[in-house]
Coordinates of C-alpha atoms and ligand atoms in Angstrom, one line a residue:
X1 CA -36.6 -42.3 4.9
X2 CA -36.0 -41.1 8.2
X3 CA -36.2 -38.0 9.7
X4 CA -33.5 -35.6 10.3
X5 CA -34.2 -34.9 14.1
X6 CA -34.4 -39.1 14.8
X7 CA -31.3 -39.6 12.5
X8 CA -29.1 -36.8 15.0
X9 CA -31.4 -38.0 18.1
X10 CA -29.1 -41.6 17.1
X11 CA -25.7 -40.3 16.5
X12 CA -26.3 -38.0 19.7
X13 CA -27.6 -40.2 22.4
X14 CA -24.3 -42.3 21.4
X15 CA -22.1 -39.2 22.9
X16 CA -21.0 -37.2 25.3
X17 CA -18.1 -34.8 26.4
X18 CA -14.6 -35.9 26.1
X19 CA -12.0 -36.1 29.5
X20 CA -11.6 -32.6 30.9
X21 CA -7.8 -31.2 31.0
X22 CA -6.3 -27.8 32.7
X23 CA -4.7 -25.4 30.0
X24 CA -2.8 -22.1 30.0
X25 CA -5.0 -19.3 29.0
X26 CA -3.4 -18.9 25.5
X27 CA -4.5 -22.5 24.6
X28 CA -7.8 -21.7 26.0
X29 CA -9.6 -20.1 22.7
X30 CA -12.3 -22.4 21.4
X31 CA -12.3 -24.7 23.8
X32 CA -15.3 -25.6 26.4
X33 CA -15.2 -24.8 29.7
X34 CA -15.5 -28.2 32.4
X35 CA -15.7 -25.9 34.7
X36 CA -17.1 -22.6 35.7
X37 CA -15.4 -20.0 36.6
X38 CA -15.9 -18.0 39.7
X39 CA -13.9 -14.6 40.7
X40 CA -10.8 -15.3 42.8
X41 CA -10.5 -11.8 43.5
X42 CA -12.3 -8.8 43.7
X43 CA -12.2 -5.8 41.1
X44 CA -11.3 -3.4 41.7
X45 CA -9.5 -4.2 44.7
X46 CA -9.9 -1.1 46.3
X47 CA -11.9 2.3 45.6
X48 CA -9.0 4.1 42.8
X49 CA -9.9 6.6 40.5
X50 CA -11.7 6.8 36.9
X51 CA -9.2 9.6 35.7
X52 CA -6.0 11.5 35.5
X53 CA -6.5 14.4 38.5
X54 CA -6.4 15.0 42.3
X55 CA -7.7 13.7 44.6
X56 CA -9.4 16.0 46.9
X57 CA -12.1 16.2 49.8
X58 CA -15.5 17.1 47.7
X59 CA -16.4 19.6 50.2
X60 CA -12.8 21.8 49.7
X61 CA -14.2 22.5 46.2
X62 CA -17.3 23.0 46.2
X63 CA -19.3 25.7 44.0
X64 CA -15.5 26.2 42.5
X65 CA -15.7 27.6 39.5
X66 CA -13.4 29.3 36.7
X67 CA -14.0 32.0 38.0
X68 CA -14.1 31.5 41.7
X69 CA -11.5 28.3 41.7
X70 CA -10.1 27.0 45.0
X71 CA -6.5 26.5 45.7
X72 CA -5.2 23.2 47.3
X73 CA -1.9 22.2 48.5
X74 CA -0.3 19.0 47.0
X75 CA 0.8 16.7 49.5
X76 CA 2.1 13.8 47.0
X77 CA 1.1 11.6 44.7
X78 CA -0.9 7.9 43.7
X79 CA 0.0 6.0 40.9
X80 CA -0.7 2.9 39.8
X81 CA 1.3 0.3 41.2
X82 CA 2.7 2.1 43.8
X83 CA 0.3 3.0 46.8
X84 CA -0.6 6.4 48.1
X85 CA 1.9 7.5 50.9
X86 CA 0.2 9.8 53.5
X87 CA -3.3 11.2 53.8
X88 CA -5.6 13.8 51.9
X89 CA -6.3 16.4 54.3
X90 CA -9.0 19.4 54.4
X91 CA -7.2 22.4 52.0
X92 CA -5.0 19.5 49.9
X93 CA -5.2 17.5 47.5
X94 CA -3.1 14.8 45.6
X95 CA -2.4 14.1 42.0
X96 CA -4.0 10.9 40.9
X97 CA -3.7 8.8 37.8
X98 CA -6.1 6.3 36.5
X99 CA -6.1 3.3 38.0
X100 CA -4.4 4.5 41.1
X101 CA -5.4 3.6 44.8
X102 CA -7.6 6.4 46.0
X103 CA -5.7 8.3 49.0
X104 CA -7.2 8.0 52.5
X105 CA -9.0 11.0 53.2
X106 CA -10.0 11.8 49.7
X107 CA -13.8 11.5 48.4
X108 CA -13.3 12.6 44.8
X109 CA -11.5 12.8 41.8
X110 CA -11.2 16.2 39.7
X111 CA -9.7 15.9 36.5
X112 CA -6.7 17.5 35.3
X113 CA -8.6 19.0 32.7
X114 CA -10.7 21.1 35.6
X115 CA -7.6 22.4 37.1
X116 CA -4.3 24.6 35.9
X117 CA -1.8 21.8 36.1
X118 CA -0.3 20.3 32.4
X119 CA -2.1 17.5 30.9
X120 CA 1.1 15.1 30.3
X121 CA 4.3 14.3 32.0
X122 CA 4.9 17.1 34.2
X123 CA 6.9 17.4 38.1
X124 CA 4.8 17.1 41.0
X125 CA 3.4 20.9 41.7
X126 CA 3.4 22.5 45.0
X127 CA -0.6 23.8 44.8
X128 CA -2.9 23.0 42.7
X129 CA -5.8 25.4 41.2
X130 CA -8.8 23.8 41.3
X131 CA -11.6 25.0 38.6
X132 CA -14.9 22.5 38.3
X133 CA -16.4 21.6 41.5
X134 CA -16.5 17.6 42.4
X135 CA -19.4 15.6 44.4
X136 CA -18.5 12.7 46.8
X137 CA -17.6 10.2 44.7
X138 CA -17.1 11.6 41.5
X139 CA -14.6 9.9 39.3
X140 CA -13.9 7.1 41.8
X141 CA -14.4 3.3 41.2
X142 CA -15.9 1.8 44.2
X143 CA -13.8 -1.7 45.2
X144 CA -15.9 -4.7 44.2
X145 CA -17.7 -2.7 41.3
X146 CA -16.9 -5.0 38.5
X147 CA -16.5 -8.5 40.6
X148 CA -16.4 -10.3 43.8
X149 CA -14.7 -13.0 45.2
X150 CA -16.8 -16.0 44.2
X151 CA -19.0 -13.8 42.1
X152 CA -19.3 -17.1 39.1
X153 CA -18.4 -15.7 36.3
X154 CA -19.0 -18.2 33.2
X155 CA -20.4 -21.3 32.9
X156 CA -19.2 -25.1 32.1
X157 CA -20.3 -26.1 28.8
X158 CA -19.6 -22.5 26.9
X159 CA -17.1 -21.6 24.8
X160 CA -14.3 -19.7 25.6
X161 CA -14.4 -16.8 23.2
X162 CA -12.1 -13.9 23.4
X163 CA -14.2 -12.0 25.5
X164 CA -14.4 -14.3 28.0
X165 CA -10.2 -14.9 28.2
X166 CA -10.5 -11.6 29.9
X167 CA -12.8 -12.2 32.1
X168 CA -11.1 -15.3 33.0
X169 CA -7.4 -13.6 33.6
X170 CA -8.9 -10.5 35.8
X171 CA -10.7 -13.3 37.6
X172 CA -7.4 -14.4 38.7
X173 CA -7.4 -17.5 36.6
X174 CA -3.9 -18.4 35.1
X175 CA -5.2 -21.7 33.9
X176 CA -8.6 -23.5 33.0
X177 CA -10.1 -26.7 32.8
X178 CA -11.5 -27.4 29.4
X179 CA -12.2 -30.6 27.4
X180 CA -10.1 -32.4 25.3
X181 CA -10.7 -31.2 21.6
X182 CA -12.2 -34.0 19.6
X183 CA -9.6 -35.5 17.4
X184 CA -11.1 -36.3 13.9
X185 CA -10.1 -37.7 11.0
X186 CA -11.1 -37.3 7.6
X187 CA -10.4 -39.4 4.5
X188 CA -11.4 -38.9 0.8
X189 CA -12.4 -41.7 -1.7
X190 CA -12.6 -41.6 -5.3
X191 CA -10.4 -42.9 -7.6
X192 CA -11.0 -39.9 -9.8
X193 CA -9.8 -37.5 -6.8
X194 CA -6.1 -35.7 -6.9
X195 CA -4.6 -33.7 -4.1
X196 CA -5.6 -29.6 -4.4
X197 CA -3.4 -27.6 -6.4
X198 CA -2.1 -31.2 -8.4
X199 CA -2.1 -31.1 -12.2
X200 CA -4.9 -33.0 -13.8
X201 CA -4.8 -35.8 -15.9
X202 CA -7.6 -37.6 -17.7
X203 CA -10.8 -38.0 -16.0
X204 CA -9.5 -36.6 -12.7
X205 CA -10.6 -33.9 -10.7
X206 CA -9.5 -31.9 -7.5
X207 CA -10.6 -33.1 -4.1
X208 CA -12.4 -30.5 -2.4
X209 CA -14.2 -32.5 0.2
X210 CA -11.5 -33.0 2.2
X211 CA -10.3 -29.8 3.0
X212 CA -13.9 -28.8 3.7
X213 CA -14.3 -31.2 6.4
X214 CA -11.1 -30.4 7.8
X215 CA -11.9 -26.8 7.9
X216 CA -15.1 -27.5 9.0
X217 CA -13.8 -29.4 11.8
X218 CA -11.6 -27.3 12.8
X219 CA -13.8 -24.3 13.3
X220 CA -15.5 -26.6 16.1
X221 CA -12.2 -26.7 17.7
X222 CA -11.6 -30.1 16.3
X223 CA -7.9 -31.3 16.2
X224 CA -7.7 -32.6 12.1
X225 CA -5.8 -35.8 10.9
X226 CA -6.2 -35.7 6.9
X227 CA -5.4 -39.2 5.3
X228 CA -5.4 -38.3 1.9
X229 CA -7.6 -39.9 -0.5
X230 CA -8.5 -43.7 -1.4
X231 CA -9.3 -45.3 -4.3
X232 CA -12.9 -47.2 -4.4
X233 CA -11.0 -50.4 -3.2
X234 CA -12.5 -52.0 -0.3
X235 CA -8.7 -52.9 0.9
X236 CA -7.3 -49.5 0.3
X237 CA -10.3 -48.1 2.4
X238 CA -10.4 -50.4 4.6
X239 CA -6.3 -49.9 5.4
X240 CA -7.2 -46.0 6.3
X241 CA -10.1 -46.4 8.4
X242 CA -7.8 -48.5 10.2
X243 CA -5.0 -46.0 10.9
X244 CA -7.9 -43.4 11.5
X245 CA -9.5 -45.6 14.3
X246 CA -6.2 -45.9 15.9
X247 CA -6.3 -42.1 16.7
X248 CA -9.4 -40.3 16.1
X249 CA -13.0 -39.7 18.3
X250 CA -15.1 -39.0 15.0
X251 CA -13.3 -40.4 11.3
X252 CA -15.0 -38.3 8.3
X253 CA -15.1 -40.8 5.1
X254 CA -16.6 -38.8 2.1
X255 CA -17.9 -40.5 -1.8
X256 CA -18.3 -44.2 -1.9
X257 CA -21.8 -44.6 0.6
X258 CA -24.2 -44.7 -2.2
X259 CA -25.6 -47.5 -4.4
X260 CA -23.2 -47.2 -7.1
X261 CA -21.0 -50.4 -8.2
X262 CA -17.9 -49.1 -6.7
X263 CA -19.2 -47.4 -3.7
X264 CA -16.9 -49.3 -1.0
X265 CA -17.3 -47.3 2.2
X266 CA -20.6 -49.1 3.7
X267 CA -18.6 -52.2 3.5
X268 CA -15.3 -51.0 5.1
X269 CA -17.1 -49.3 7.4
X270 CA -19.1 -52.5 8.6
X271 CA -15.4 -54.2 9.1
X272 CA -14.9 -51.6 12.7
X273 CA -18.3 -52.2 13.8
X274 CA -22.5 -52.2 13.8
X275 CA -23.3 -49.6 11.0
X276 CA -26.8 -48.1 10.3
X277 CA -27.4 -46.5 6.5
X278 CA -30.2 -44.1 6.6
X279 CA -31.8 -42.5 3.7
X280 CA -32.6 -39.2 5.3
X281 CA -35.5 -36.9 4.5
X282 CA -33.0 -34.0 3.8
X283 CA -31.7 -32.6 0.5
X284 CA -28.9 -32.1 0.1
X285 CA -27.4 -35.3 1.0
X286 CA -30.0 -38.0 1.2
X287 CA -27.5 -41.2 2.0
X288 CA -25.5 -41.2 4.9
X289 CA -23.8 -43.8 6.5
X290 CA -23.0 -44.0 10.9
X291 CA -20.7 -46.5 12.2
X292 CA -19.3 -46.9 16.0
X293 CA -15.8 -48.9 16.2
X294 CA -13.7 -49.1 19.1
X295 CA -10.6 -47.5 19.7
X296 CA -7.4 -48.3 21.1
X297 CA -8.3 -47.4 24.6
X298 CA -12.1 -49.4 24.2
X299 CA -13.5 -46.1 23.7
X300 CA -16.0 -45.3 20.7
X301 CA -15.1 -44.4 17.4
X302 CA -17.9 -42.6 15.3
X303 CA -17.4 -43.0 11.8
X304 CA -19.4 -41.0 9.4
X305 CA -20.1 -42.1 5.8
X306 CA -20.6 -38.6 3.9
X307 CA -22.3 -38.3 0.7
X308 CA -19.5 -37.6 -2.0
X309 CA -21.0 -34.6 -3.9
X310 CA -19.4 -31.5 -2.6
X311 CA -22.6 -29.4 -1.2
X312 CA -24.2 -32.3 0.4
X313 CA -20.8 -33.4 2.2
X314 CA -20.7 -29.9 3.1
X315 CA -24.1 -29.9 4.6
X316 CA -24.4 -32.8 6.1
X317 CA -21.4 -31.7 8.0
X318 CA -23.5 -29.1 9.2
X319 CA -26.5 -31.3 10.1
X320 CA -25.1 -33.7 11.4
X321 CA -21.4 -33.7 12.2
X322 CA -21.3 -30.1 13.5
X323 CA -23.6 -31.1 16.5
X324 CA -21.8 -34.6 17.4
X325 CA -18.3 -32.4 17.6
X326 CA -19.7 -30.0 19.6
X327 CA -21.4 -32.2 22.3
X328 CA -18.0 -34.4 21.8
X329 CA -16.0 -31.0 23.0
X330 CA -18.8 -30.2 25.8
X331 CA -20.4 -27.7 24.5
X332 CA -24.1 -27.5 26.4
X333 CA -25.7 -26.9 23.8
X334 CA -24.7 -28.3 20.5
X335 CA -28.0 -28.1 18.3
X336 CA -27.7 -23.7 18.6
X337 CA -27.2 -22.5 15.8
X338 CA -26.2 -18.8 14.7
X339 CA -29.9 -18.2 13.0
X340 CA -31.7 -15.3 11.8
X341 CA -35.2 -14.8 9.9
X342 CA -35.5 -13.7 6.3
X343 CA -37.3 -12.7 3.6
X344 CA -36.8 -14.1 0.2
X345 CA -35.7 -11.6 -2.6
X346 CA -37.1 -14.7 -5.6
X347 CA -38.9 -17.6 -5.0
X348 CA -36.8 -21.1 -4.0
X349 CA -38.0 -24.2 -5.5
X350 CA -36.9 -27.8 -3.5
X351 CA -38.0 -31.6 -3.3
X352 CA -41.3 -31.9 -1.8
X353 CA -40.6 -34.8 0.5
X354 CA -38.0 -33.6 2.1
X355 CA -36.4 -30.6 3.9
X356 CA -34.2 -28.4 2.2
X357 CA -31.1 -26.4 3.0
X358 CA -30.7 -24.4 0.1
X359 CA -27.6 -21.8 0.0
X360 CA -28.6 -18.5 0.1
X361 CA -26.9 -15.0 0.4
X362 CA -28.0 -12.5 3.1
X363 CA -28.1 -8.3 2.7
X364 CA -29.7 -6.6 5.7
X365 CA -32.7 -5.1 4.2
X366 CA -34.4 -2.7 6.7
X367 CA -37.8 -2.6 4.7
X368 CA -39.4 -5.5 6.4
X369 CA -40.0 -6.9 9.4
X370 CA -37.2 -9.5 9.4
X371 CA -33.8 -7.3 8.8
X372 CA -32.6 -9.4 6.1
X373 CA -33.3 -10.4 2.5
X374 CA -32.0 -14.1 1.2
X375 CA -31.5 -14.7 -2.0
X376 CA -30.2 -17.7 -4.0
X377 CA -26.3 -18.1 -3.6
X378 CA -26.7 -19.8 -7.3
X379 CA -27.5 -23.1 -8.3
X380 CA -29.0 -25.7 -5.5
X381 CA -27.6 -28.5 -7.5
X382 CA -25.9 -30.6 -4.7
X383 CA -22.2 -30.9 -7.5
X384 CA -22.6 -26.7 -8.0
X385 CA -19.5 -25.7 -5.5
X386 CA -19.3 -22.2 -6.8
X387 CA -22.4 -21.3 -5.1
X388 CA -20.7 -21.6 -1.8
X389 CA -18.6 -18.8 -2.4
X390 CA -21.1 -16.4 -2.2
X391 CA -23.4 -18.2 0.4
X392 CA -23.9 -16.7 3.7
X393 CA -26.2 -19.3 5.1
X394 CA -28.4 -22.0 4.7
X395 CA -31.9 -21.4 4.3
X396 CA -34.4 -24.4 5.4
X397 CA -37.5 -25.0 3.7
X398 CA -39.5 -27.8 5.4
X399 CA -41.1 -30.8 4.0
X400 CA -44.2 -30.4 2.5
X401 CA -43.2 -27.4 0.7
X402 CA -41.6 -27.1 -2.9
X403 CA -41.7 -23.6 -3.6
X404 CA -41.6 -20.6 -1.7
X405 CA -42.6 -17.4 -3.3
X406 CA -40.5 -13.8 -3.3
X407 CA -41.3 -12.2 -0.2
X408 CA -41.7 -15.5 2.0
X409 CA -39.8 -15.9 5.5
X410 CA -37.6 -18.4 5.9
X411 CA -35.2 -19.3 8.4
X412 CA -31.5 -19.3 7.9
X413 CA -28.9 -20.9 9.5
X414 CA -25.6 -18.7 9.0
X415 CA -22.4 -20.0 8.2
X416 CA -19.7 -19.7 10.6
X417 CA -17.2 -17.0 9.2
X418 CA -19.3 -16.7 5.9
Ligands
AMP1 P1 -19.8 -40.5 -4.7 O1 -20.6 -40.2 -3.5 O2 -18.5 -41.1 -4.4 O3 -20.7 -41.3 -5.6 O4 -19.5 -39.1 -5.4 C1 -20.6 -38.3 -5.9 C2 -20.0 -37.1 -6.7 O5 -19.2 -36.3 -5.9 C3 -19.1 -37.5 -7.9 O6 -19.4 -36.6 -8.9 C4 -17.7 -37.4 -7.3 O7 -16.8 -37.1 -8.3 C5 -17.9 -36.2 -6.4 N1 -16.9 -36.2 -5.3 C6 -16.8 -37.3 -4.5 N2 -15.8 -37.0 -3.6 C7 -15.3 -35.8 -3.9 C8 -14.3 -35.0 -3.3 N3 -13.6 -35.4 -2.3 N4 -14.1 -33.8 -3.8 C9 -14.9 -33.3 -4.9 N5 -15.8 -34.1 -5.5 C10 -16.1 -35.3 -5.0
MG2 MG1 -17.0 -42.0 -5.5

């Protein structure tokens, strides 16, 4: 059996980021930078103010006070969008609104709340009342505060989340380079598999594999081709991995790679090009097939042979897949993981030999040092869907270990969305 980190070492060394494109910033979500991003201008622009007020010279109003307030005359008004016209003065002042370009002249902001004009839409006064004093500075944003021009910003190889689609717009960015998503395919065998939602007939069940993958995919950023499902026929398979090399990066194929008397996929898979079957030391999910074909184009295809019960194809997805789709997208760093530390609620039994994922819920539990208790989602069978629905994350328990006690730490990889 071979170990998980030489079995991804193979599949990774055999990839790297797809073609870089430019995009508008609404297509931009999800996708990996190709580029970083550096400020094209600087924020703010100019010094403008924090609040809703007057501006005003800080010494006019010093020490003022409810009870001793000074009394400035207005001289105009700065709003945003529409520069200040004329000058702030010694003995005025003019109203300001958030945002606005500070007036020449001016050194602070007082709020409206400190003086006696209206909070709201209100005309212009004549004089304003000044009650709170202001220092130099007060309630002004300096220019270049936030960013300067060339200030980089993010870097290639992370994910555009929707944080950064801000950053990226007030950078003055209407557009970004990103790579291509990977385009994968995914293709169910089993000749006792019908559609989701189908009505059953004898011996048939529902196909939940495929529309894992595809989801699974597709929370990399992966753009998802299903082809259905095939029966264990090693034409029928044979004729959609076809039509799936014509088009994809990365063709899924779950069921069929094991040693079973119908299991087809090794041998359709070996039609496209060199294939390696590993028996990895994992569980779930112990036989997994790779295959390379060549597209269209001359590029590589990577095929993947999935094991057909529903938590190891899940899983391995996760092991395995979820890294090659990330480094395929240019992600920098496809082996992080979302992980915390935890401490098990019950004690988890596994296989000895190899390492475990084991689905386990998470509660935060401020008790111990960790910040989270795990406990069994439900059964660890590797055919028990239902414990996916309350799973949270995997926990790993290495080889050499078949049970862990209640209170043991364990690390947990989270689920995405889970
Ligand atoms: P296989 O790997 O084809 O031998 O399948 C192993 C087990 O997983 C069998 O019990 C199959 O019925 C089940 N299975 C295979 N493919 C799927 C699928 N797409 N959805 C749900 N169960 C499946
Ligand atoms: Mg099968």
């Amino acid at each position: 059996m071979l170990s998980l980190e030489v079995a991804l070492a193979r599949m990774l060394e055999r990839v790297g980021p797809l073609p870089a494109a430019t995009v508008g910033l609404d297509d931009a979500l999800g996708r990996v930078l190709a580029e970083p991003i550096t400020a094209r201008v600087t924020l703010p622009p100019w010094d403008n103010s924090a609040m809703d007020g007057f501006a005003v010279q800080a010494a006019d109003v010093t020490g003022a006070t409810k009870r001793w307030p000074k009394t400035l005359t207005v001289v105009g008004e700065s709003r945003a969008g529409h520069p200040p016209e004329g000058t702030v003065r010694s003995g005025t002042a003019m109203r300001i609104l958030t945002g606005a370009m500070l007036p020449p002249g001016a050194d602070a902001v007082v709020p409206v709340e400190a003086t006696d004009a209206p909070e709201g839409v209100a005309a212009l006064p004549a004089s304003v009342v000044v009650m709170g004093a202001a220092a130099v500075g007060a309630n002004v944003r300096r220019a270049g505060s936030d960013l300067r021009q060339g200030d980089r910003l993010l870097e290639p190889g992370s994910r555009v989340s929707a944080a950064a689609v801000a950053v990226i717009a007030a950078a003055g960015h209407g557009s970004v380079r990103v790579h291509r998503r990977p385009r994968v395919a995914v293709l169910a065998t089993g000749d006792e598999l019908v559609e989701a939602g189908a009505v059953l007939g004898p011996g048939q069940i529902h196909d939940s594999n495929a529309p894992a993958l595809a989801a699974q995919a597709r929370q990399v950023g992966a753009e998802v081709r299903r082809l259905g499902i095939a029966h264990d026929t090693l034409a029928e398979v044979e004729r959609r991995l076809a039509e799936a090399v014509a088009w994809a990066d990365v063709v899924i194929v779950s069921g069929g790679v094991s040693v079973g008397a119908h299991d087809m996929v090794k041998s359709a898979m070996e039609r496209f090009g060199p294939l390696d079957l590993w028996r990895v030391a994992i569980q779930p999910g112990k036989p997994l097939a790779f295959g390379r074909a060549v597209g269209p184009e001359g590029g590589p295809v990577l095929m993947f042979g999935l094991p057909g019960n529903p938590v190891s194809t899940f899983v391995t997805f996760e092991i395995f897949v979820r890294p090659v789709l990330r480094r395929l997208a240019g992600d920098a760093d496809p082996l992080a993981r979302d992980t915390v530390r935890a401490r098990l609620s019950s004690a988890l039994t596994s296989a000895k030999d190899r390492r475990a994922f084991l689905r386990v819920a998470l509660r935060p539990d401020t008790s111990n040092g960790t910040g989270w208790l795990a406990s069994s989602a439900g059964g660890q069978g590797s055919h028990v869907i239902s414990a996916l629905a309350t799973a949270d994350g995997l926990a790993i328990i290495p080889e050499g270990v078949d049970r862990l006690e209640a209170g043991a730490e364990v690390e947990v990889w989270r689920l995405e969305g889970a």
